[in-house]
XYZ file of C-alpha atoms in Angstrom:
584
model
C 15.446 27.084 40.652
C 18.102 29.834 40.961
C 20.442 27.899 38.799
C 17.819 27.700 36.203
C 16.709 31.063 36.150
C 20.090 32.507 35.965
C 20.685 30.174 33.206
C 17.605 31.430 31.273
C 18.436 34.886 32.243
C 22.129 34.356 30.572
C 20.777 32.780 27.603
C 18.410 35.604 26.951
C 20.997 38.175 27.673
C 23.483 36.334 25.470
C 20.749 36.106 22.574
C 20.235 39.841 23.093
C 23.924 40.840 22.932
C 24.153 43.113 19.847
C 28.118 42.290 19.610
C 27.410 38.603 19.119
C 28.117 37.306 15.429
C 24.818 35.999 13.775
C 23.985 32.560 13.141
C 25.201 32.385 9.703
C 28.698 33.702 10.721
C 28.704 30.822 13.210
C 27.898 28.342 11.055
C 30.560 29.099 8.308
C 33.313 29.372 11.009
C 33.600 25.549 10.450
C 34.810 26.464 7.072
C 37.256 29.036 8.030
C 35.344 32.054 8.050
C 36.405 34.811 9.944
C 34.547 37.866 10.224
C 36.344 41.321 9.906
C 38.035 42.597 13.071
C 35.884 44.576 14.966
C 38.474 46.637 16.689
C 39.517 47.946 13.088
C 38.556 51.617 12.969
C 36.552 53.264 10.118
C 39.688 55.063 8.833
C 41.960 51.695 8.679
C 39.157 50.015 6.672
C 38.870 52.984 4.278
C 42.420 53.487 3.816
C 44.416 50.587 5.086
C 48.089 51.302 6.403
C 50.925 50.680 4.473
C 53.351 48.292 5.515
C 56.262 50.294 7.456
C 59.651 50.787 5.790
C 62.181 47.984 6.363
C 65.141 48.225 8.930
C 68.166 49.779 6.924
C 70.311 47.318 9.457
C 70.514 44.541 6.345
C 72.195 47.148 4.004
C 74.570 48.441 6.775
C 75.468 44.682 7.761
C 77.097 44.567 4.047
C 79.188 47.629 4.364
C 76.825 50.460 3.245
C 76.831 53.695 4.863
C 73.732 54.362 6.914
C 72.591 57.323 5.100
C 72.609 55.598 1.610
C 70.716 52.381 3.305
C 68.103 54.546 4.956
C 67.664 56.210 1.303
C 67.590 52.562 -0.588
C 64.746 51.761 2.331
C 63.107 54.991 1.748
C 63.377 54.565 -2.101
C 62.278 50.967 -2.233
C 58.815 51.436 -3.651
C 60.408 52.802 -6.812
C 64.120 51.177 -7.021
C 62.399 47.951 -6.430
C 59.891 47.943 -9.582
C 62.470 49.548 -11.729
C 65.162 46.624 -10.962
C 62.407 44.216 -11.847
C 61.418 46.105 -15.049
C 65.216 46.363 -15.779
C 65.537 42.593 -15.851
C 62.269 42.115 -17.593
C 63.640 44.424 -20.401
C 66.763 42.635 -20.793
C 65.079 39.380 -21.528
C 62.504 40.879 -23.697
C 64.972 42.786 -25.772
C 67.633 40.216 -25.833
C 68.162 39.195 -29.762
C 64.572 40.500 -30.243
C 65.171 40.435 -33.910
C 65.799 36.637 -33.882
C 64.577 34.366 -35.453
C 64.640 36.532 -38.553
C 61.491 35.186 -39.904
C 57.663 36.236 -40.318
C 56.355 33.790 -37.484
C 52.805 32.670 -37.071
C 50.160 35.548 -37.093
C 52.971 37.977 -37.522
C 51.971 37.651 -41.238
C 49.068 39.448 -40.743
C 49.725 41.859 -37.875
C 53.377 43.391 -39.221
C 52.058 43.834 -42.927
C 48.588 45.463 -41.481
C 50.570 47.674 -39.271
C 52.638 48.672 -42.174
C 49.825 49.356 -44.170
C 48.148 51.303 -41.845
C 50.642 53.928 -40.926
C 51.173 54.517 -44.613
C 47.690 53.744 -46.158
C 45.254 54.297 -43.339
C 44.047 50.936 -43.953
C 44.800 47.325 -44.397
C 45.490 46.047 -47.905
C 45.931 42.803 -49.800
C 49.660 41.692 -49.851
C 51.095 39.213 -52.381
C 52.143 35.636 -51.594
C 55.734 36.553 -51.837
C 55.823 39.514 -49.892
C 57.435 37.639 -46.769
C 60.327 36.661 -48.613
C 60.611 40.230 -50.158
C 60.257 41.977 -46.795
C 62.981 39.790 -45.212
C 65.320 39.737 -48.048
C 64.953 43.734 -48.229
C 62.180 45.731 -47.079
C 62.919 48.926 -48.910
C 62.212 47.206 -52.250
C 58.663 46.325 -51.248
C 56.014 48.607 -52.729
C 52.633 49.021 -50.676
C 49.310 47.595 -52.301
C 46.313 49.738 -52.864
C 43.572 47.295 -52.729
C 42.097 47.195 -49.454
C 41.901 44.070 -47.462
C 39.245 42.327 -45.209
C 40.486 42.321 -41.722
C 38.739 41.051 -38.609
C 40.245 42.950 -35.764
C 40.001 46.693 -34.835
C 43.099 48.960 -35.773
C 44.430 50.198 -32.168
C 46.944 47.154 -31.710
C 48.130 47.353 -35.406
C 48.838 51.019 -34.889
C 50.961 50.346 -31.804
C 52.848 47.879 -33.724
C 53.171 50.090 -36.453
C 54.958 52.738 -34.093
C 57.865 50.305 -34.011
C 57.986 49.773 -37.657
C 57.650 53.537 -38.021
C 60.925 53.941 -35.889
C 62.884 50.981 -37.117
C 61.565 49.856 -40.682
C 59.821 46.962 -41.751
C 62.244 44.434 -40.046
C 61.476 41.545 -37.437
C 62.816 44.050 -34.803
C 60.706 46.902 -35.826
C 57.722 45.053 -35.702
C 58.313 43.527 -32.544
C 59.752 46.360 -30.644
C 56.345 47.977 -29.345
C 55.375 44.721 -27.857
C 58.540 44.300 -26.070
C 58.179 48.083 -24.793
C 54.584 47.073 -23.545
C 55.661 43.863 -22.181
C 58.220 45.452 -20.226
C 56.301 48.232 -19.047
C 53.464 45.672 -17.617
C 55.897 44.418 -15.542
C 56.451 47.780 -13.694
C 53.007 48.604 -13.679
C 52.142 45.039 -11.830
C 54.860 45.654 -9.536
C 53.047 49.167 -8.407
C 49.365 47.253 -8.685
C 50.482 44.440 -6.329
C 52.178 47.315 -4.253
C 48.756 49.227 -3.848
C 46.873 46.258 -3.461
C 48.534 44.301 -0.684
C 50.307 47.337 0.756
C 53.551 45.877 0.660
C 56.533 46.757 -1.628
C 57.861 43.182 -1.396
C 54.555 41.347 -2.209
C 54.269 44.143 -5.447
C 57.891 43.190 -6.622
C 56.927 39.759 -6.069
C 53.956 39.858 -8.405
C 56.112 41.922 -10.925
C 58.952 39.170 -10.762
C 56.403 36.266 -11.325
C 55.052 38.075 -14.543
C 58.998 38.666 -15.709
C 59.532 35.060 -15.784
C 56.315 33.884 -17.080
C 57.153 32.230 -20.641
C 53.873 32.991 -22.321
C 54.220 36.646 -21.098
C 57.723 36.697 -22.530
C 56.757 35.053 -25.874
C 54.284 37.193 -26.421
C 56.469 40.481 -25.778
C 58.816 39.144 -28.365
C 56.145 38.669 -31.023
C 54.039 41.215 -33.036
C 50.648 40.113 -32.069
C 47.632 41.901 -30.641
C 46.913 40.025 -27.460
C 49.929 41.410 -25.602
C 48.789 44.848 -26.537
C 45.309 44.088 -25.314
C 46.715 42.846 -22.109
C 48.632 46.120 -21.540
C 45.419 48.253 -21.873
C 43.492 45.709 -19.564
C 46.174 45.999 -17.016
C 46.734 49.685 -17.271
C 42.646 50.180 -17.101
C 42.580 47.787 -13.858
C 45.190 50.010 -12.315
C 43.702 53.483 -12.912
C 40.390 51.931 -11.267
C 42.732 50.833 -8.450
C 43.795 54.504 -8.175
C 40.504 55.621 -8.467
C 39.194 53.536 -5.435
C 42.063 54.736 -3.123
C 41.255 58.560 -3.971
C 37.464 58.111 -3.742
C 38.027 56.188 -0.146
C 40.415 59.058 0.831
C 37.863 61.788 -0.171
C 35.064 60.060 1.719
C 37.221 59.459 4.706
C 38.043 63.229 4.853
C 34.188 64.181 4.861
C 33.480 62.128 7.858
C 33.356 63.547 11.412
C 36.256 63.122 14.006
C 35.221 63.156 17.670
C 37.110 64.473 20.509
C 39.563 62.046 20.671
C 40.736 62.378 16.898
C 38.766 59.212 16.114
C 36.964 59.022 12.799
C 33.471 58.421 13.258
C 30.694 56.816 10.624
C 27.971 59.016 9.470
C 25.067 57.708 7.824
C 24.188 60.936 6.009
C 27.538 61.665 4.720
C 28.144 58.236 3.764
C 24.964 58.106 1.611
C 25.057 61.388 0.184
C 28.509 62.276 -0.335
C 30.035 63.179 -3.942
C 33.255 61.739 -4.228
C 34.522 64.028 -6.823
C 34.958 64.075 -10.825
C 37.473 60.814 -10.416
C 39.836 61.593 -13.462
C 41.170 58.166 -13.019
C 38.233 56.578 -13.815
C 38.039 58.884 -16.926
C 41.682 57.169 -17.620
C 40.230 53.968 -17.249
C 37.509 54.393 -19.578
C 40.219 55.767 -22.199
C 42.326 52.469 -21.584
C 39.146 50.156 -21.795
C 38.433 51.906 -25.443
C 41.950 51.281 -26.726
C 41.754 47.633 -25.374
C 38.355 47.196 -27.051
C 40.020 48.858 -30.335
C 42.453 46.246 -30.136
C 40.262 43.173 -30.204
C 36.558 42.649 -29.009
C 36.968 40.664 -26.164
C 38.088 43.747 -24.532
C 34.249 44.700 -24.411
C 33.641 42.029 -21.731
C 36.487 43.351 -19.542
C 35.002 47.004 -20.128
C 31.645 45.379 -18.774
C 33.156 43.875 -15.912
C 35.494 46.473 -14.606
C 32.603 49.043 -14.955
C 30.298 46.775 -12.389
C 33.393 46.259 -10.093
C 34.185 49.680 -9.732
C 30.793 50.762 -8.481
C 30.632 47.685 -6.098
C 33.626 49.262 -4.720
C 31.746 52.457 -4.261
C 29.005 50.371 -2.667
C 31.456 48.797 -0.333
C 32.921 52.367 0.759
C 29.821 53.860 1.593
C 28.659 50.845 3.931
C 32.205 51.268 5.491
C 31.091 54.715 6.202
C 28.077 54.067 7.868
C 25.382 53.889 5.147
C 22.292 52.092 6.476
C 21.280 48.862 4.970
C 20.472 49.097 1.542
C 20.846 52.922 1.319
C 25.145 52.243 0.093
C 23.343 51.102 -2.870
C 21.115 53.918 -3.312
C 23.642 56.265 -2.769
C 25.989 54.459 -5.440
C 22.784 54.528 -7.898
C 22.223 58.463 -7.573
C 26.039 59.673 -6.824
C 28.552 57.332 -8.438
C 26.834 55.125 -11.051
C 25.847 57.833 -13.556
C 29.310 59.409 -13.373
C 30.763 55.725 -13.719
C 28.836 54.968 -16.799
C 29.753 58.417 -18.311
C 33.546 58.132 -17.875
C 33.757 54.386 -18.841
C 31.112 53.635 -21.348
C 30.619 56.805 -23.709
C 34.438 57.410 -23.490
C 35.626 53.925 -23.865
C 32.964 54.090 -27.563
C 34.411 57.367 -28.374
C 37.899 56.132 -28.279
C 36.796 52.964 -30.379
C 35.420 54.998 -33.094
C 38.282 57.475 -32.855
C 40.782 54.628 -33.859
C 39.049 54.087 -37.209
C 39.567 57.650 -38.008
C 41.965 57.056 -41.126
C 39.555 54.586 -42.383
C 36.650 56.897 -41.958
C 38.711 59.589 -44.165
C 39.565 57.173 -46.708
C 37.731 57.670 -50.072
C 34.432 56.102 -50.403
C 34.619 55.718 -54.009
C 36.131 52.114 -54.006
C 39.803 53.166 -53.388
C 39.592 53.706 -49.796
C 39.289 51.072 -46.674
C 37.301 47.917 -46.997
C 33.677 48.414 -47.475
C 34.153 51.896 -46.945
C 31.942 52.564 -49.947
C 29.254 50.034 -48.836
C 26.580 52.871 -48.001
C 26.796 54.337 -51.266
C 26.810 50.909 -53.235
C 25.243 47.968 -52.011
C 23.804 49.776 -48.751
C 21.549 52.110 -50.568
C 17.998 52.589 -49.209
C 16.790 51.063 -45.938
C 15.578 52.598 -42.805
C 18.773 54.093 -41.310
C 19.668 56.455 -44.192
C 19.665 59.367 -42.225
C 22.832 58.432 -40.755
C 26.411 59.227 -42.087
C 27.339 57.115 -44.881
C 30.583 56.456 -42.913
C 28.727 55.340 -39.926
C 26.625 52.937 -41.658
C 29.474 51.334 -43.858
C 31.543 50.989 -40.344
C 28.307 49.156 -39.079
C 28.113 47.118 -42.199
C 31.736 46.248 -41.751
C 31.808 45.510 -37.939
C 28.435 43.419 -38.477
C 30.218 41.006 -41.211
C 33.484 40.712 -38.683
C 31.177 39.369 -36.151
C 29.684 36.868 -38.396
C 33.064 35.607 -38.784
C 33.961 35.717 -35.397
C 31.106 33.459 -34.346
C 31.315 31.251 -37.258
C 35.022 30.358 -36.938
C 35.374 26.735 -36.796
C 38.240 26.082 -39.330
C 40.461 23.490 -37.782
C 43.615 24.270 -36.753
C 46.701 22.115 -35.584
C 47.375 24.167 -32.477
C 43.769 25.093 -31.605
C 42.645 24.343 -28.012
C 39.799 24.225 -25.839
C 39.816 26.753 -22.798
C 39.537 24.350 -20.280
C 42.781 23.201 -20.926
C 44.525 26.719 -20.738
C 45.117 26.520 -17.163
C 47.160 23.712 -16.934
C 49.249 24.202 -20.287
C 47.111 21.739 -22.032
C 48.083 22.907 -25.652
C 50.577 25.551 -26.192
C 51.209 27.201 -29.921
C 54.410 26.562 -31.630
C 55.158 29.852 -33.553
C 58.411 28.990 -35.175
C 60.048 25.493 -35.735
C 63.247 24.386 -37.928
C 65.815 21.859 -37.477
C 69.254 23.428 -38.412
C 72.135 21.130 -38.800
C 75.314 21.297 -36.667
C 77.099 24.408 -37.340
C 74.424 26.558 -38.508
C 71.762 28.806 -36.830
C 73.072 28.668 -33.400
C 73.395 24.632 -33.650
C 76.889 23.471 -32.062
C 79.077 22.202 -34.632
C 79.741 19.030 -32.355
C 76.066 18.021 -32.488
C 75.141 14.403 -33.393
C 72.127 15.075 -35.674
C 70.049 18.237 -36.143
C 69.057 20.670 -33.385
C 65.459 21.806 -32.713
C 65.025 25.576 -32.978
C 61.241 26.539 -31.750
C 59.293 29.516 -30.170
C 56.933 28.225 -28.407
C 54.046 29.934 -26.466
C 54.279 28.234 -23.466
C 53.426 29.854 -19.828
C 56.103 28.618 -17.245
C 54.408 25.209 -16.108
C 55.709 25.733 -12.322
C 53.987 29.040 -12.178
C 50.805 27.890 -13.668
C 50.214 24.815 -12.076
C 50.873 26.740 -8.674
C 48.502 29.465 -10.038
C 45.640 26.929 -10.187
C 46.020 26.207 -6.433
C 46.468 30.002 -5.796
C 43.108 30.431 -7.507
C 41.574 28.164 -5.126
C 43.027 30.028 -2.221
C 41.818 33.422 -3.666
C 38.297 31.861 -4.445
C 38.129 30.666 -0.472
C 39.416 33.944 0.347
C 36.799 35.845 -1.149
C 33.837 33.659 -0.268
C 34.734 33.242 3.606
C 36.848 36.383 4.334
C 34.881 38.711 1.802
C 38.543 40.042 0.694
C 38.098 42.334 -1.971
C 41.369 42.051 -3.368
C 40.412 38.333 -3.999
C 37.261 39.319 -5.698
C 39.095 41.844 -8.064
C 41.415 38.957 -8.866
C 39.206 36.402 -9.408
C 36.741 38.599 -11.599
C 39.878 39.767 -13.711
C 40.662 36.063 -14.471
C 37.294 35.057 -14.999
C 36.278 37.849 -17.797
C 39.466 36.974 -19.538
C 38.971 32.997 -19.374
C 35.388 32.512 -19.111
C 33.853 33.825 -22.129
C 36.111 31.455 -24.305
C 34.292 28.500 -22.649
C 30.902 29.627 -24.426
C 32.690 28.871 -27.620
C 33.281 24.935 -27.555
C 33.522 24.698 -31.606
C 34.894 27.907 -32.359
C 38.769 28.010 -33.336
C 40.695 29.426 -30.580
C 44.149 29.561 -29.342
C 46.315 29.364 -25.679
C 47.875 32.388 -26.092
C 44.460 34.601 -25.708
C 45.231 33.720 -22.075
C 48.160 36.136 -21.947
C 45.214 38.643 -21.141
C 44.965 37.316 -17.538
C 48.625 36.224 -16.570
C 49.244 39.409 -14.816
C 45.911 38.612 -12.322
C 47.420 34.975 -12.094
C 50.435 36.493 -10.651
C 48.601 38.496 -8.435
C 46.656 35.421 -6.981
C 49.923 33.664 -6.470
C 51.177 36.795 -4.732
C 48.351 36.627 -2.600
C 48.966 33.141 -1.773
C 52.665 33.960 -1.008
C 51.630 36.679 1.432
C 49.502 33.836 3.404
C 52.497 31.744 3.375
C 54.641 34.813 4.892
C 51.928 35.241 7.766
C 50.311 38.222 9.128
C 52.339 41.138 10.391
C 52.259 40.225 14.027
C 53.303 36.392 13.221
C 56.388 34.933 15.462
C 59.594 34.890 14.001
C 59.490 31.056 13.314
C 56.292 31.501 11.737
C 57.908 33.954 9.331
C 60.939 32.021 8.851
C 59.007 29.030 7.786
C 56.690 30.905 5.647
C 59.580 32.819 3.870
C 61.233 29.848 3.153
C 58.281 28.091 1.624
C 57.793 31.416 -0.658
C 61.520 31.465 -1.365
C 61.641 27.579 -2.260
C 58.246 28.400 -4.683
C 59.700 31.315 -6.197
C 63.153 29.652 -6.917
C 61.214 26.432 -8.491
C 59.527 28.828 -10.889
C 62.557 30.724 -11.928
C 64.669 27.357 -12.533
C 61.917 26.419 -14.531
C 61.697 29.205 -16.737
C 65.451 29.156 -17.232
C 64.787 25.632 -18.387
C 62.776 26.332 -20.873
C 64.452 29.540 -22.058
C 65.649 27.980 -25.241
C 62.050 27.038 -26.158
C 60.713 30.680 -25.521
C 63.477 32.448 -27.528
C 64.231 30.465 -30.544
C 67.546 28.978 -29.218
C 68.872 25.933 -31.356
C 69.429 23.032 -28.780
C 69.979 19.201 -29.548
C 66.852 17.378 -30.607
C 67.045 15.386 -27.406
C 67.426 18.430 -25.466
C 64.184 19.737 -27.092
C 62.596 16.099 -26.522
C 62.902 16.529 -22.791
C 61.096 19.427 -22.799
C 58.042 18.089 -24.254
C 56.710 17.056 -20.753
C 53.082 16.392 -22.200
C 52.455 14.693 -25.493
C 50.107 17.610 -26.174
C 53.060 20.243 -26.309
C 54.577 18.567 -29.481
């Protein structure tokens, strides 16, 4: 009887224990769910600690003085990314003007960029323009007849900067994409370091981007998608900085007890103003530039806007906001400022990118459809709007109709479902030089193959598929905000294209989310390395596995290097690299 009563009392006491995990957490543990460590303080959760500096003993062991070794360790957060960026720059600028040809869609964007910086709007070029430009660009006159184009002008202005500096040459029109491709590697190193609180993992992410074939090819080609990727990544980095700054500001407002421990406070958490958020305004500018490069930047704008306010909700909950009040505090304090700093700013930047078109004559001698409001667009319900705005709106409507109705077949089109596995890469350039010409070795039996193939490094992309599964698990069962951010960025760059099953689309659109695949793979590498308190044996095994994975990807990149750079190789060697029939 006593035993039964004791058992009942213990059971009731256990049920009433406020520290016991709720039933849903206990059920999810069978799938690997582990709740957040209860011993983590409010300060640690709002501002997670950075990994401590490495021991300079490694550098002193190879003969460097201790003071120099200590300096290298202290400066690793900057020297590491800069070193990786240097490697990225070498690979992207190496023989950048080769092939000396107008490859793939450079036939549009190189000439459009040249016209924009000279005329202020795109023009119609003659059929022989490419040959004349390659022979002697100084003899090419810029036409005056406006041309119908289907992408906003920002990306073409960026390409035009290189042409303004170096002329209308292959090197000139590829220069700025190479600059942005190189700069994006540095940005990813810093973004990865901030996300994972580890200089090593940040550099690991940047190194992966350096050896991705799709990113390399797009950095060496004058297309718009690399420019779009750069502005998307820059916006993500700005929002990441804003997140850390806002949480630090919220942390500074919380009370500290007599023991020096920061305590949660519901009133402060629900009502605190987190400042003017300048990095969020910077993100709005970057998102406007992305939208002004290609329209799919609009999807990114919407997704990143939601992501940043969700981060604010999480911060207020950690700071002590009561259930539901964190959302209310976000709606009152954060959402209005977030909306103004992102949406109107992005739209203003987008409109500003059309300034030259707007300023062109509306008498039929300006930009395409610039005179629409004065001619075919007379009358209607919106005549009170400025003519330039009505003409621009009509132009954009025509462009939208083009994009949703683009179903013309193309040899290298692909379905977005196949992108993650490199299903159908795009050949930008191909020729078969005979032995002794265009880099083909003179002793080669038969012609060589010389190709520029937009193909992501297969080992990296296939490993990234597994990494995305891990990141998804990490987000669902561990509620890791980093996993959610990575998944969201990949999803918004990829999933919208699945809606257009009949539209003509291409694999190289995926370059927009390549940096986030590298972050996913980095997160997996961090899991392989193990937590900070892991045993030496666990660390050794994890480091070995991570090193083998990276070396495999690096070897794969080197193996496909000729296909990324248009280097002539024997036809048999080229064919050996066609691992899938769909790559031909």
